[in-house]
PDB file of C-alpha atoms in Angstrom:
ATOM      1  CA  MET I   4      96.323 119.848 113.936  1.00  0.00           C
ATOM      2  CA  LEU I   5      93.484 117.493 114.833  1.00  0.00           C
ATOM      3  CA  MET I   6      93.687 113.736 114.482  1.00  0.00           C
ATOM      4  CA  THR I   7      91.170 111.080 115.434  1.00  0.00           C
ATOM      5  CA  LEU I   8      91.597 107.315 115.229  1.00  0.00           C
ATOM      6  CA  SER I   9      89.145 104.471 115.451  1.00  0.00           C
ATOM      7  CA  THR I  10      89.453 100.692 115.142  1.00  0.00           C
ATOM      8  CA  LEU I  11      87.172  97.800 114.194  1.00  0.00           C
ATOM      9  CA  GLY I  12      87.616  94.043 114.361  1.00  0.00           C
ATOM     10  CA  ALA I  13      89.911  92.323 115.723  1.00  0.00           C
ATOM     11  CA  THR I  14     107.585  85.572 101.500  1.00  0.00           C
ATOM     12  CA  THR I  15     108.318  88.989 102.947  1.00  0.00           C
ATOM     13  CA  LEU I  16     107.624  91.855 100.575  1.00  0.00           C
ATOM     14  CA  VAL I  17     108.025  95.497 101.437  1.00  0.00           C
ATOM     15  CA  VAL I  18     106.547  97.958  98.963  1.00  0.00           C
ATOM     16  CA  THR I  19     109.357 100.362  98.052  1.00  0.00           C
ATOM     17  CA  PRO I  20     109.163 101.825  94.550  1.00  0.00           C
ATOM     18  CA  ALA I  21     112.010 103.538  92.787  1.00  0.00           C
ATOM     19  CA  ALA I  22     112.011 107.330  92.622  1.00  0.00           C
ATOM     20  CA  ASN I  23     109.231 108.639  90.363  1.00  0.00           C
ATOM     21  CA  ALA I  24     107.665 105.170  90.194  1.00  0.00           C
ATOM     22  CA  SER I  25     103.933 104.872  89.735  1.00  0.00           C
ATOM     23  CA  THR I  26     101.736 104.500  92.802  1.00  0.00           C
ATOM     24  CA  ALA I  27      99.590 102.033  90.872  1.00  0.00           C
ATOM     25  CA  PRO I  28      97.301 100.366  91.748  1.00  0.00           C
ATOM     26  CA  TYR I  29      96.377 103.148  94.189  1.00  0.00           C
ATOM     27  CA  SER I  30      94.525 106.279  93.163  1.00  0.00           C
ATOM     28  CA  SER I  31      96.756 108.569  95.236  1.00  0.00           C
ATOM     29  CA  GLU I  32     100.279 108.865  96.566  1.00  0.00           C
ATOM     30  CA  LEU I  33      98.898 109.028 100.126  1.00  0.00           C
ATOM     31  CA  GLU I  34      97.080 105.697  99.794  1.00  0.00           C
ATOM     32  CA  TRP I  35     100.177 104.043  98.383  1.00  0.00           C
ATOM     33  CA  ALA I  36     102.368 105.490 101.173  1.00  0.00           C
ATOM     34  CA  ILE I  37      99.982 104.224 103.883  1.00  0.00           C
ATOM     35  CA  HIS I  38     100.276 100.730 102.384  1.00  0.00           C
ATOM     36  CA  LYS I  39     104.077 101.092 102.205  1.00  0.00           C
ATOM     37  CA  TYR I  40     104.448 102.158 105.854  1.00  0.00           C
ATOM     38  CA  THR I  41     101.958  99.501 106.956  1.00  0.00           C
ATOM     39  CA  ASN I  42     104.168  96.823 105.417  1.00  0.00           C
ATOM     40  CA  VAL I  43     107.305  98.385 106.899  1.00  0.00           C
ATOM     41  CA  GLU I  44     105.711  98.036 110.359  1.00  0.00           C
ATOM     42  CA  ARG I  45     104.378  94.550 109.702  1.00  0.00           C
ATOM     43  CA  VAL I  46     107.751  93.228 108.538  1.00  0.00           C
ATOM     44  CA  ALA I  47     109.590  94.979 111.393  1.00  0.00           C
ATOM     45  CA  ASN I  48     107.246  93.169 113.790  1.00  0.00           C
ATOM     46  CA  GLY I  49     107.691  89.713 112.249  1.00  0.00           C
ATOM     47  CA  ARG I  50     104.494  89.712 110.180  1.00  0.00           C
ATOM     48  CA  ARG I  51     104.018  88.995 106.508  1.00  0.00           C
ATOM     49  CA  ALA I  52     103.493  92.011 104.263  1.00  0.00           C
ATOM     50  CA  VAL I  53      99.906  92.478 103.063  1.00  0.00           C
ATOM     51  CA  ALA I  54      99.097  92.559  99.364  1.00  0.00           C
ATOM     52  CA  TRP I  55      96.785  95.029  97.650  1.00  0.00           C
ATOM     53  CA  SER I  56      93.281  93.719  96.896  1.00  0.00           C
ATOM     54  CA  SER I  57      91.152  95.521  94.341  1.00  0.00           C
ATOM     55  CA  CYS I  58      87.943  94.456  96.097  1.00  0.00           C
ATOM     56  CA  VAL I  59      89.078  95.488  99.589  1.00  0.00           C
ATOM     57  CA  ASP I  60      90.471  98.718  98.131  1.00  0.00           C
ATOM     58  CA  ARG I  61      87.105  99.636  96.576  1.00  0.00           C
ATOM     59  CA  TYR I  62      85.524  99.407 100.038  1.00  0.00           C
ATOM     60  CA  ALA I  63      88.280 101.484 101.660  1.00  0.00           C
ATOM     61  CA  GLU I  64      88.136 104.197  99.004  1.00  0.00           C
ATOM     62  CA  GLY I  65      84.344 104.283  99.058  1.00  0.00           C
ATOM     63  CA  TRP I  66      84.242 104.568 102.837  1.00  0.00           C
ATOM     64  CA  ALA I  67      86.851 107.348 102.936  1.00  0.00           C
ATOM     65  CA  ALA I  68      84.791 109.315 100.403  1.00  0.00           C
ATOM     66  CA  HIS I  69      81.608 108.663 102.399  1.00  0.00           C
ATOM     67  CA  LEU I  70      83.193 109.925 105.627  1.00  0.00           C
ATOM     68  CA  ARG I  71      84.478 113.034 103.841  1.00  0.00           C
ATOM     69  CA  ASN I  72      81.145 113.711 102.145  1.00  0.00           C
ATOM     70  CA  THR I  73      79.073 113.291 105.303  1.00  0.00           C
ATOM     71  CA  GLY I  74      81.568 114.783 107.756  1.00  0.00           C
ATOM     72  CA  ARG I  75      80.829 111.851 110.058  1.00  0.00           C
ATOM     73  CA  PHE I  76      83.394 109.495 111.559  1.00  0.00           C
ATOM     74  CA  TYR I  77      82.353 105.925 112.258  1.00  0.00           C
ATOM     75  CA  HIS I  78      82.930 102.326 111.172  1.00  0.00           C
ATOM     76  CA  ARG I  79      80.786 100.219 108.961  1.00  0.00           C
ATOM     77  CA  SER I  80      80.229  96.557 109.731  1.00  0.00           C
ATOM     78  CA  TRP I  81      83.168  94.316 108.855  1.00  0.00           C
ATOM     79  CA  ARG I  82      80.572  91.984 107.333  1.00  0.00           C
ATOM     80  CA  THR I  83      80.215  94.447 104.448  1.00  0.00           C
ATOM     81  CA  ILE I  84      83.759  93.620 103.358  1.00  0.00           C
ATOM     82  CA  THR I  85      83.677  89.891 104.128  1.00  0.00           C
ATOM     83  CA  SER I  86      80.472  89.346 102.192  1.00  0.00           C
ATOM     84  CA  GLY I  87      81.272  91.774  99.370  1.00  0.00           C
ATOM     85  CA  CYS I  88      84.787  90.421  98.793  1.00  0.00           C
ATOM     86  CA  HIS I  89      84.088  86.772  99.716  1.00  0.00           C
ATOM     87  CA  LYS I  90      86.493  86.876 102.676  1.00  0.00           C
ATOM     88  CA  THR I  91      86.327  85.333 106.139  1.00  0.00           C
ATOM     89  CA  TYR I  92      88.180  88.058 108.059  1.00  0.00           C
ATOM     90  CA  ALA I  93      88.139  91.845 107.894  1.00  0.00           C
ATOM     91  CA  SER I  94      89.221  94.721 110.106  1.00  0.00           C
ATOM     92  CA  GLU I  95      89.322  98.472 109.700  1.00  0.00           C
ATOM     93  CA  ASN I  96      91.342 101.412 110.941  1.00  0.00           C
ATOM     94  CA  ILE I  97      90.084 104.905 110.263  1.00  0.00           C
ATOM     95  CA  ALA I  98      91.585 108.306 110.947  1.00  0.00           C
ATOM     96  CA  HIS I  99      90.941 111.916 110.165  1.00  0.00           C
ATOM     97  CA  TYR I 100      93.605 114.547 110.269  1.00  0.00           C
ATOM     98  CA  TYR I 101      93.731 118.191 109.338  1.00  0.00           C
ATOM     99  CA  SER I 102      96.878 118.857 107.345  1.00  0.00           C
ATOM    100  CA  PRO I 103      96.903 121.249 104.428  1.00  0.00           C
ATOM    101  CA  THR I 104     100.706 121.217 104.213  1.00  0.00           C
ATOM    102  CA  LEU I 105     102.218 117.782 104.987  1.00  0.00           C
ATOM    103  CA  SER I 106     103.464 115.762 102.026  1.00  0.00           C
ATOM    104  CA  ALA I 107     101.685 112.493 101.298  1.00  0.00           C
ATOM    105  CA  ASP I 108     104.681 110.508 102.499  1.00  0.00           C
ATOM    106  CA  ALA I 109     105.003 112.485 105.763  1.00  0.00           C
ATOM    107  CA  LEU I 110     101.264 112.255 106.444  1.00  0.00           C
ATOM    108  CA  ALA I 111     101.215 108.501 105.787  1.00  0.00           C
ATOM    109  CA  LYS I 112     104.178 107.948 108.092  1.00  0.00           C
ATOM    110  CA  LYS I 113     102.495 110.036 110.822  1.00  0.00           C
ATOM    111  CA  ILE I 114      99.138 108.221 110.539  1.00  0.00           C
ATOM    112  CA  VAL I 115     100.642 104.721 110.471  1.00  0.00           C
ATOM    113  CA  GLY I 116     102.794 105.709 113.461  1.00  0.00           C
ATOM    114  CA  MET I 117      99.712 106.895 115.345  1.00  0.00           C
ATOM    115  CA  TRP I 118      97.883 103.666 114.522  1.00  0.00           C
ATOM    116  CA  MET I 119     100.908 101.719 115.793  1.00  0.00           C
ATOM    117  CA  ASN I 120     100.824 103.695 119.070  1.00  0.00           C
ATOM    118  CA  SER I 121      97.130 102.903 119.629  1.00  0.00           C
ATOM    119  CA  PRO I 122      96.518  99.383 121.027  1.00  0.00           C
ATOM    120  CA  GLY I 123      93.388  98.578 118.996  1.00  0.00           C
ATOM    121  CA  HIS I 124      94.796  99.931 115.736  1.00  0.00           C
ATOM    122  CA  ARG I 125      98.067  98.126 116.301  1.00  0.00           C
ATOM    123  CA  VAL I 126      96.188  94.818 116.705  1.00  0.00           C
ATOM    124  CA  ASN I 127      94.490  95.333 113.326  1.00  0.00           C
ATOM    125  CA  LEU I 128      97.642  96.521 111.583  1.00  0.00           C
ATOM    126  CA  LEU I 129      99.749  93.607 112.852  1.00  0.00           C
ATOM    127  CA  SER I 130      97.081  90.890 112.735  1.00  0.00           C
ATOM    128  CA  SER I 131      98.440  87.574 111.501  1.00  0.00           C
ATOM    129  CA  LYS I 132      94.999  86.984 109.947  1.00  0.00           C
ATOM    130  CA  ALA I 133      95.416  89.901 107.515  1.00  0.00           C
ATOM    131  CA  ARG I 134      96.590  88.907 104.035  1.00  0.00           C
ATOM    132  CA  THR I 135      95.262  91.766 101.901  1.00  0.00           C
ATOM    133  CA  ILE I 136      94.774  95.506 102.257  1.00  0.00           C
ATOM    134  CA  GLY I 137      92.847  98.343 100.718  1.00  0.00           C
ATOM    135  CA  VAL I 138      93.456 101.998 101.527  1.00  0.00           C
ATOM    136  CA  GLY I 139      91.243 104.998 100.940  1.00  0.00           C
ATOM    137  CA  ALA I 140      92.049 108.662 101.468  1.00  0.00           C
ATOM    138  CA  ALA I 141      89.705 111.553 100.771  1.00  0.00           C
ATOM    139  CA  ARG I 142      90.390 115.255 101.419  1.00  0.00           C
ATOM    140  CA  THR I 143      87.954 118.063 102.126  1.00  0.00           C
ATOM    141  CA  SER I 144      88.416 121.472 100.532  1.00  0.00           C
ATOM    142  CA  SER I 145      89.631 122.798 103.919  1.00  0.00           C
ATOM    143  CA  GLY I 146      92.459 120.242 104.143  1.00  0.00           C
ATOM    144  CA  ARG I 147      90.978 117.550 106.423  1.00  0.00           C
ATOM    145  CA  TRP I 148      91.906 114.044 105.325  1.00  0.00           C
ATOM    146  CA  TYR I 149      89.738 110.991 106.000  1.00  0.00           C
ATOM    147  CA  MET I 150      91.766 107.778 105.766  1.00  0.00           C
ATOM    148  CA  VAL I 151      90.562 104.176 105.809  1.00  0.00           C
ATOM    149  CA  GLN I 152      92.684 101.081 106.034  1.00  0.00           C
ATOM    150  CA  ASN I 153      90.875  97.771 105.496  1.00  0.00           C
ATOM    151  CA  PHE I 154      92.476  94.366 106.018  1.00  0.00           C
ATOM    152  CA  ALA I 155      90.995  91.066 104.897  1.00  0.00           C
ATOM    153  CA  SER I 156      91.671  87.406 104.242  1.00  0.00           C
TER     154      SER I 156
END
């Protein structure tokens, strides 16, 4: 298994759906699970849960697809999100991980755990500035996942 992480930028609600509940508004179970485990970590560390933002999510999903399609692994400017979504703060965590067999829930838990164990990613994930989140996940035909987590406020 290969995993790479990268970071950019510097009412408690935990998302926990009932069994067989929809992952809406996310386009995949993995994206929803990353949001869920992000909020579990934020609440456990005394932070407010982040809410889904359709605008921020469009950027996260688009960037995950771009990374998958190009095979490259890098950040875009946080200004793309702040200007496109009319926000004043944005940060980004990205990861890629080869896993043809892990369930979406297990993969999300692993990736969020790895972000939490990386100082720069942890800062983004637990930032008190973050109010909203968008998550993108795109898989190659060989089983490599590209995941993007964008925060904004």
